[in-house]
Amino acid sequence: MNQFSTSITYDETTKLVMMTLRGKISAQDVISVYKIANEYAKSHDCTKVLIDVIELEHQFAAIDIVNIMPSVAHYLNGLVVARVVGFKGFMHDLFLQKAKRFDVVAENFDCFKQAKQWLGSISSPTLAN
């Protein structure tokens, strides 16, 4: 059984949704998490999301990213996503590669500060309905 925790908040001063994931996550859980991020961002009329996955362990094969990306990309449409991954691993790189293939504006970062600075430098897109 996959067990993970999600913490999500909105920072009014930076107009930024911040989400932290910890634990073990399945491919289906990944889709659910990005759906939650999308809904939360929409509820705050926000287009920038910072997701910390440093303490997250993927409980699925790399090939599953190919299968889940159409759904994930749907939820990331109109958002700018900075992912704090802590290190450059093939799963993180593959996720980013597939996200960009679906025209998702996303980047991976080693630390929270870099991710937040990058998001601050990006113009906000129009949030899709």
PDB file of N, CA, C and O in Angstrom, residues 17-65:
ATOM      1  N   VAL A  17       1.203  28.859  -5.065  1.00  0.00           N
ATOM      2  CA  VAL A  17       0.740  27.653  -4.385  1.00  0.00           C
ATOM      3  C   VAL A  17       1.967  26.809  -4.095  1.00  0.00           C
ATOM      4  O   VAL A  17       2.803  26.586  -4.973  1.00  0.00           O
ATOM      5  N   MET A  18       2.081  26.361  -2.855  1.00  0.00           N
ATOM      6  CA  MET A  18       3.206  25.522  -2.464  1.00  0.00           C
ATOM      7  C   MET A  18       2.678  24.192  -1.939  1.00  0.00           C
ATOM      8  O   MET A  18       1.749  24.167  -1.121  1.00  0.00           O
ATOM      9  N   MET A  19       3.272  23.121  -2.439  1.00  0.00           N
ATOM     10  CA  MET A  19       2.835  21.778  -2.066  1.00  0.00           C
ATOM     11  C   MET A  19       4.070  20.952  -1.702  1.00  0.00           C
ATOM     12  O   MET A  19       5.089  21.027  -2.379  1.00  0.00           O
ATOM     13  N   THR A  20       3.947  20.177  -0.637  1.00  0.00           N
ATOM     14  CA  THR A  20       5.018  19.272  -0.229  1.00  0.00           C
ATOM     15  C   THR A  20       4.450  17.859  -0.192  1.00  0.00           C
ATOM     16  O   THR A  20       3.365  17.637   0.354  1.00  0.00           O
ATOM     17  N   LEU A  21       5.189  16.935  -0.780  1.00  0.00           N
ATOM     18  CA  LEU A  21       4.787  15.533  -0.786  1.00  0.00           C
ATOM     19  C   LEU A  21       5.854  14.716  -0.078  1.00  0.00           C
ATOM     20  O   LEU A  21       7.047  14.908  -0.307  1.00  0.00           O
ATOM     21  N   ARG A  22       5.407  13.778   0.758  1.00  0.00           N
ATOM     22  CA  ARG A  22       6.321  12.893   1.479  1.00  0.00           C
ATOM     23  C   ARG A  22       5.765  11.480   1.457  1.00  0.00           C
ATOM     24  O   ARG A  22       4.561  11.284   1.472  1.00  0.00           O
ATOM     25  N   GLY A  23       6.659  10.512   1.442  1.00  0.00           N
ATOM     26  CA  GLY A  23       6.241   9.124   1.528  1.00  0.00           C
ATOM     27  C   GLY A  23       6.410   8.393   0.216  1.00  0.00           C
ATOM     28  O   GLY A  23       7.261   8.731  -0.603  1.00  0.00           O
ATOM     29  N   LYS A  24       5.561   7.391   0.024  1.00  0.00           N
ATOM     30  CA  LYS A  24       5.621   6.539  -1.161  1.00  0.00           C
ATOM     31  C   LYS A  24       4.369   6.764  -1.991  1.00  0.00           C
ATOM     32  O   LYS A  24       3.263   6.761  -1.473  1.00  0.00           O
ATOM     33  N   ILE A  25       4.571   6.920  -3.302  1.00  0.00           N
ATOM     34  CA  ILE A  25       3.460   7.321  -4.172  1.00  0.00           C
ATOM     35  C   ILE A  25       3.366   6.411  -5.398  1.00  0.00           C
ATOM     36  O   ILE A  25       4.383   5.998  -5.953  1.00  0.00           O
ATOM     37  N   SER A  26       2.141   6.105  -5.788  1.00  0.00           N
ATOM     38  CA  SER A  26       1.898   5.295  -6.984  1.00  0.00           C
ATOM     39  C   SER A  26       1.687   6.214  -8.180  1.00  0.00           C
ATOM     40  O   SER A  26       1.509   7.427  -8.029  1.00  0.00           O
ATOM     41  N   ALA A  27       1.666   5.642  -9.356  1.00  0.00           N
ATOM     42  CA  ALA A  27       1.428   6.417 -10.577  1.00  0.00           C
ATOM     43  C   ALA A  27       0.047   7.086 -10.525  1.00  0.00           C
ATOM     44  O   ALA A  27      -0.099   8.257 -10.890  1.00  0.00           O
ATOM     45  N   GLN A  28      -0.957   6.375 -10.079  1.00  0.00           N
ATOM     46  CA  GLN A  28      -2.310   6.946  -9.984  1.00  0.00           C
ATOM     47  C   GLN A  28      -2.352   8.075  -8.963  1.00  0.00           C
ATOM     48  O   GLN A  28      -3.043   9.075  -9.166  1.00  0.00           O
ATOM     49  N   ASP A  29      -1.584   7.932  -7.880  1.00  0.00           N
ATOM     50  CA  ASP A  29      -1.511   8.998  -6.879  1.00  0.00           C
ATOM     51  C   ASP A  29      -0.913  10.273  -7.472  1.00  0.00           C
ATOM     52  O   ASP A  29      -1.313  11.376  -7.115  1.00  0.00           O
ATOM     53  N   VAL A  30       0.049  10.120  -8.373  1.00  0.00           N
ATOM     54  CA  VAL A  30       0.672  11.287  -9.020  1.00  0.00           C
ATOM     55  C   VAL A  30      -0.397  12.083  -9.763  1.00  0.00           C
ATOM     56  O   VAL A  30      -0.457  13.314  -9.654  1.00  0.00           O
ATOM     57  N   ILE A  31      -1.245  11.391 -10.486  1.00  0.00           N
ATOM     58  CA  ILE A  31      -2.333  12.071 -11.207  1.00  0.00           C
ATOM     59  C   ILE A  31      -3.228  12.814 -10.224  1.00  0.00           C
ATOM     60  O   ILE A  31      -3.571  13.984 -10.434  1.00  0.00           O
ATOM     61  N   SER A  32      -3.584  12.153  -9.132  1.00  0.00           N
ATOM     62  CA  SER A  32      -4.452  12.764  -8.121  1.00  0.00           C
ATOM     63  C   SER A  32      -3.821  14.007  -7.504  1.00  0.00           C
ATOM     64  O   SER A  32      -4.499  15.007  -7.264  1.00  0.00           O
ATOM     65  N   VAL A  33      -2.523  13.947  -7.247  1.00  0.00           N
ATOM     66  CA  VAL A  33      -1.824  15.074  -6.638  1.00  0.00           C
ATOM     67  C   VAL A  33      -1.849  16.289  -7.565  1.00  0.00           C
ATOM     68  O   VAL A  33      -2.116  17.413  -7.127  1.00  0.00           O
ATOM     69  N   TYR A  34      -1.602  16.067  -8.846  1.00  0.00           N
ATOM     70  CA  TYR A  34      -1.610  17.202  -9.771  1.00  0.00           C
ATOM     71  C   TYR A  34      -3.028  17.730  -9.998  1.00  0.00           C
ATOM     72  O   TYR A  34      -3.211  18.915 -10.250  1.00  0.00           O
ATOM     73  N   LYS A  35      -4.007  16.881  -9.878  1.00  0.00           N
ATOM     74  CA  LYS A  35      -5.399  17.340  -9.946  1.00  0.00           C
ATOM     75  C   LYS A  35      -5.695  18.256  -8.759  1.00  0.00           C
ATOM     76  O   LYS A  35      -6.296  19.323  -8.916  1.00  0.00           O
ATOM     77  N   ILE A  36      -5.244  17.848  -7.579  1.00  0.00           N
ATOM     78  CA  ILE A  36      -5.432  18.666  -6.374  1.00  0.00           C
ATOM     79  C   ILE A  36      -4.723  20.008  -6.532  1.00  0.00           C
ATOM     80  O   ILE A  36      -5.281  21.055  -6.216  1.00  0.00           O
ATOM     81  N   ALA A  37      -3.494  19.987  -7.032  1.00  0.00           N
ATOM     82  CA  ALA A  37      -2.736  21.228  -7.228  1.00  0.00           C
ATOM     83  C   ALA A  37      -3.475  22.159  -8.188  1.00  0.00           C
ATOM     84  O   ALA A  37      -3.564  23.370  -7.948  1.00  0.00           O
ATOM     85  N   ASN A  38      -4.018  21.595  -9.260  1.00  0.00           N
ATOM     86  CA  ASN A  38      -4.767  22.374 -10.239  1.00  0.00           C
ATOM     87  C   ASN A  38      -5.994  23.023  -9.605  1.00  0.00           C
ATOM     88  O   ASN A  38      -6.235  24.220  -9.767  1.00  0.00           O
ATOM     89  N   GLU A  39      -6.775  22.241  -8.888  1.00  0.00           N
ATOM     90  CA  GLU A  39      -7.993  22.751  -8.266  1.00  0.00           C
ATOM     91  C   GLU A  39      -7.681  23.825  -7.221  1.00  0.00           C
ATOM     92  O   GLU A  39      -8.375  24.835  -7.135  1.00  0.00           O
ATOM     93  N   TYR A  40      -6.634  23.596  -6.446  1.00  0.00           N
ATOM     94  CA  TYR A  40      -6.249  24.556  -5.420  1.00  0.00           C
ATOM     95  C   TYR A  40      -5.777  25.863  -6.060  1.00  0.00           C
ATOM     96  O   TYR A  40      -6.137  26.949  -5.610  1.00  0.00           O
ATOM     97  N   ALA A  41      -4.978  25.751  -7.106  1.00  0.00           N
ATOM     98  CA  ALA A  41      -4.501  26.950  -7.809  1.00  0.00           C
ATOM     99  C   ALA A  41      -5.670  27.729  -8.391  1.00  0.00           C
ATOM    100  O   ALA A  41      -5.731  28.959  -8.267  1.00  0.00           O
ATOM    101  N   LYS A  42      -6.601  27.032  -9.025  1.00  0.00           N
ATOM    102  CA  LYS A  42      -7.780  27.704  -9.586  1.00  0.00           C
ATOM    103  C   LYS A  42      -8.585  28.408  -8.502  1.00  0.00           C
ATOM    104  O   LYS A  42      -9.077  29.518  -8.714  1.00  0.00           O
ATOM    105  N   SER A  43      -8.729  27.769  -7.346  1.00  0.00           N
ATOM    106  CA  SER A  43      -9.519  28.371  -6.274  1.00  0.00           C
ATOM    107  C   SER A  43      -8.884  29.657  -5.739  1.00  0.00           C
ATOM    108  O   SER A  43      -9.559  30.477  -5.134  1.00  0.00           O
ATOM    109  N   HIS A  44      -7.578  29.826  -5.979  1.00  0.00           N
ATOM    110  CA  HIS A  44      -6.875  31.035  -5.544  1.00  0.00           C
ATOM    111  C   HIS A  44      -6.487  31.926  -6.726  1.00  0.00           C
ATOM    112  O   HIS A  44      -5.709  32.869  -6.558  1.00  0.00           O
ATOM    113  N   ASP A  45      -7.025  31.615  -7.910  1.00  0.00           N
ATOM    114  CA  ASP A  45      -6.722  32.375  -9.124  1.00  0.00           C
ATOM    115  C   ASP A  45      -5.204  32.532  -9.285  1.00  0.00           C
ATOM    116  O   ASP A  45      -4.686  33.618  -9.508  1.00  0.00           O
ATOM    117  N   CYS A  46      -4.529  31.418  -9.146  1.00  0.00           N
ATOM    118  CA  CYS A  46      -3.074  31.373  -9.156  1.00  0.00           C
ATOM    119  C   CYS A  46      -2.599  30.473 -10.297  1.00  0.00           C
ATOM    120  O   CYS A  46      -3.238  29.477 -10.621  1.00  0.00           O
ATOM    121  N   THR A  47      -1.470  30.828 -10.903  1.00  0.00           N
ATOM    122  CA  THR A  47      -0.943  30.019 -12.002  1.00  0.00           C
ATOM    123  C   THR A  47       0.443  29.449 -11.724  1.00  0.00           C
ATOM    124  O   THR A  47       1.002  28.761 -12.569  1.00  0.00           O
ATOM    125  N   LYS A  48       0.994  29.743 -10.558  1.00  0.00           N
ATOM    126  CA  LYS A  48       2.347  29.273 -10.239  1.00  0.00           C
ATOM    127  C   LYS A  48       2.302  28.300  -9.064  1.00  0.00           C
ATOM    128  O   LYS A  48       1.717  28.601  -8.021  1.00  0.00           O
ATOM    129  N   VAL A  49       2.942  27.145  -9.282  1.00  0.00           N
ATOM    130  CA  VAL A  49       2.919  26.082  -8.286  1.00  0.00           C
ATOM    131  C   VAL A  49       4.342  25.612  -8.018  1.00  0.00           C
ATOM    132  O   VAL A  49       5.088  25.307  -8.946  1.00  0.00           O
ATOM    133  N   LEU A  50       4.695  25.537  -6.746  1.00  0.00           N
ATOM    134  CA  LEU A  50       5.986  25.008  -6.330  1.00  0.00           C
ATOM    135  C   LEU A  50       5.713  23.699  -5.594  1.00  0.00           C
ATOM    136  O   LEU A  50       4.965  23.681  -4.615  1.00  0.00           O
ATOM    137  N   ILE A  51       6.284  22.609  -6.090  1.00  0.00           N
ATOM    138  CA  ILE A  51       6.037  21.294  -5.504  1.00  0.00           C
ATOM    139  C   ILE A  51       7.353  20.702  -5.028  1.00  0.00           C
ATOM    140  O   ILE A  51       8.286  20.517  -5.805  1.00  0.00           O
ATOM    141  N   ASP A  52       7.417  20.406  -3.739  1.00  0.00           N
ATOM    142  CA  ASP A  52       8.603  19.814  -3.122  1.00  0.00           C
ATOM    143  C   ASP A  52       8.411  18.297  -3.048  1.00  0.00           C
ATOM    144  O   ASP A  52       7.527  17.810  -2.348  1.00  0.00           O
ATOM    145  N   VAL A  53       9.232  17.575  -3.809  1.00  0.00           N
ATOM    146  CA  VAL A  53       9.148  16.105  -3.833  1.00  0.00           C
ATOM    147  C   VAL A  53      10.433  15.458  -3.325  1.00  0.00           C
ATOM    148  O   VAL A  53      10.687  14.290  -3.587  1.00  0.00           O
ATOM    149  N   ILE A  54      11.230  16.220  -2.566  1.00  0.00           N
ATOM    150  CA  ILE A  54      12.504  15.699  -2.068  1.00  0.00           C
ATOM    151  C   ILE A  54      12.306  14.434  -1.245  1.00  0.00           C
ATOM    152  O   ILE A  54      13.065  13.477  -1.366  1.00  0.00           O
ATOM    153  N   GLU A  55      11.278  14.394  -0.420  1.00  0.00           N
ATOM    154  CA  GLU A  55      11.056  13.258   0.470  1.00  0.00           C
ATOM    155  C   GLU A  55      10.008  12.283  -0.082  1.00  0.00           C
ATOM    156  O   GLU A  55       9.338  11.585   0.667  1.00  0.00           O
ATOM    157  N   LEU A  56       9.906  12.225  -1.389  1.00  0.00           N
ATOM    158  CA  LEU A  56       8.920  11.361  -2.042  1.00  0.00           C
ATOM    159  C   LEU A  56       9.626  10.204  -2.732  1.00  0.00           C
ATOM    160  O   LEU A  56      10.632  10.388  -3.409  1.00  0.00           O
ATOM    161  N   GLU A  57       9.069   9.029  -2.572  1.00  0.00           N
ATOM    162  CA  GLU A  57       9.612   7.834  -3.220  1.00  0.00           C
ATOM    163  C   GLU A  57       8.588   7.300  -4.216  1.00  0.00           C
ATOM    164  O   GLU A  57       7.443   7.030  -3.863  1.00  0.00           O
ATOM    165  N   HIS A  58       9.016   7.179  -5.474  1.00  0.00           N
ATOM    166  CA  HIS A  58       8.124   6.670  -6.517  1.00  0.00           C
ATOM    167  C   HIS A  58       7.989   5.154  -6.383  1.00  0.00           C
ATOM    168  O   HIS A  58       8.985   4.449  -6.343  1.00  0.00           O
ATOM    169  N   GLN A  59       6.766   4.678  -6.344  1.00  0.00           N
ATOM    170  CA  GLN A  59       6.483   3.252  -6.256  1.00  0.00           C
ATOM    171  C   GLN A  59       5.889   2.760  -7.571  1.00  0.00           C
ATOM    172  O   GLN A  59       4.850   2.108  -7.593  1.00  0.00           O
ATOM    173  N   PHE A  60       6.556   3.119  -8.668  1.00  0.00           N
ATOM    174  CA  PHE A  60       6.120   2.689  -9.988  1.00  0.00           C
ATOM    175  C   PHE A  60       7.314   2.722 -10.922  1.00  0.00           C
ATOM    176  O   PHE A  60       8.322   3.369 -10.645  1.00  0.00           O
ATOM    177  N   ALA A  61       7.179   2.021 -12.021  1.00  0.00           N
ATOM    178  CA  ALA A  61       8.260   1.947 -13.011  1.00  0.00           C
ATOM    179  C   ALA A  61       8.331   3.227 -13.827  1.00  0.00           C
ATOM    180  O   ALA A  61       7.322   3.924 -14.017  1.00  0.00           O
ATOM    181  N   ALA A  62       9.502   3.518 -14.325  1.00  0.00           N
ATOM    182  CA  ALA A  62       9.703   4.728 -15.132  1.00  0.00           C
ATOM    183  C   ALA A  62       8.771   4.761 -16.338  1.00  0.00           C
ATOM    184  O   ALA A  62       8.278   5.828 -16.710  1.00  0.00           O
ATOM    185  N   ILE A  63       8.503   3.625 -16.935  1.00  0.00           N
ATOM    186  CA  ILE A  63       7.631   3.577 -18.118  1.00  0.00           C
ATOM    187  C   ILE A  63       6.226   4.080 -17.802  1.00  0.00           C
ATOM    188  O   ILE A  63       5.523   4.589 -18.682  1.00  0.00           O
ATOM    189  N   ASP A  64       5.813   3.987 -16.554  1.00  0.00           N
ATOM    190  CA  ASP A  64       4.480   4.459 -16.170  1.00  0.00           C
ATOM    191  C   ASP A  64       4.325   5.971 -16.341  1.00  0.00           C
ATOM    192  O   ASP A  64       3.213   6.463 -16.509  1.00  0.00           O
ATOM    193  N   ILE A  65       5.434   6.696 -16.299  1.00  0.00           N
ATOM    194  CA  ILE A  65       5.364   8.144 -16.517  1.00  0.00           C
ATOM    195  C   ILE A  65       4.792   8.433 -17.904  1.00  0.00           C
ATOM    196  O   ILE A  65       3.983   9.339 -18.078  1.00  0.00           O
TER     197      ILE A  65
END
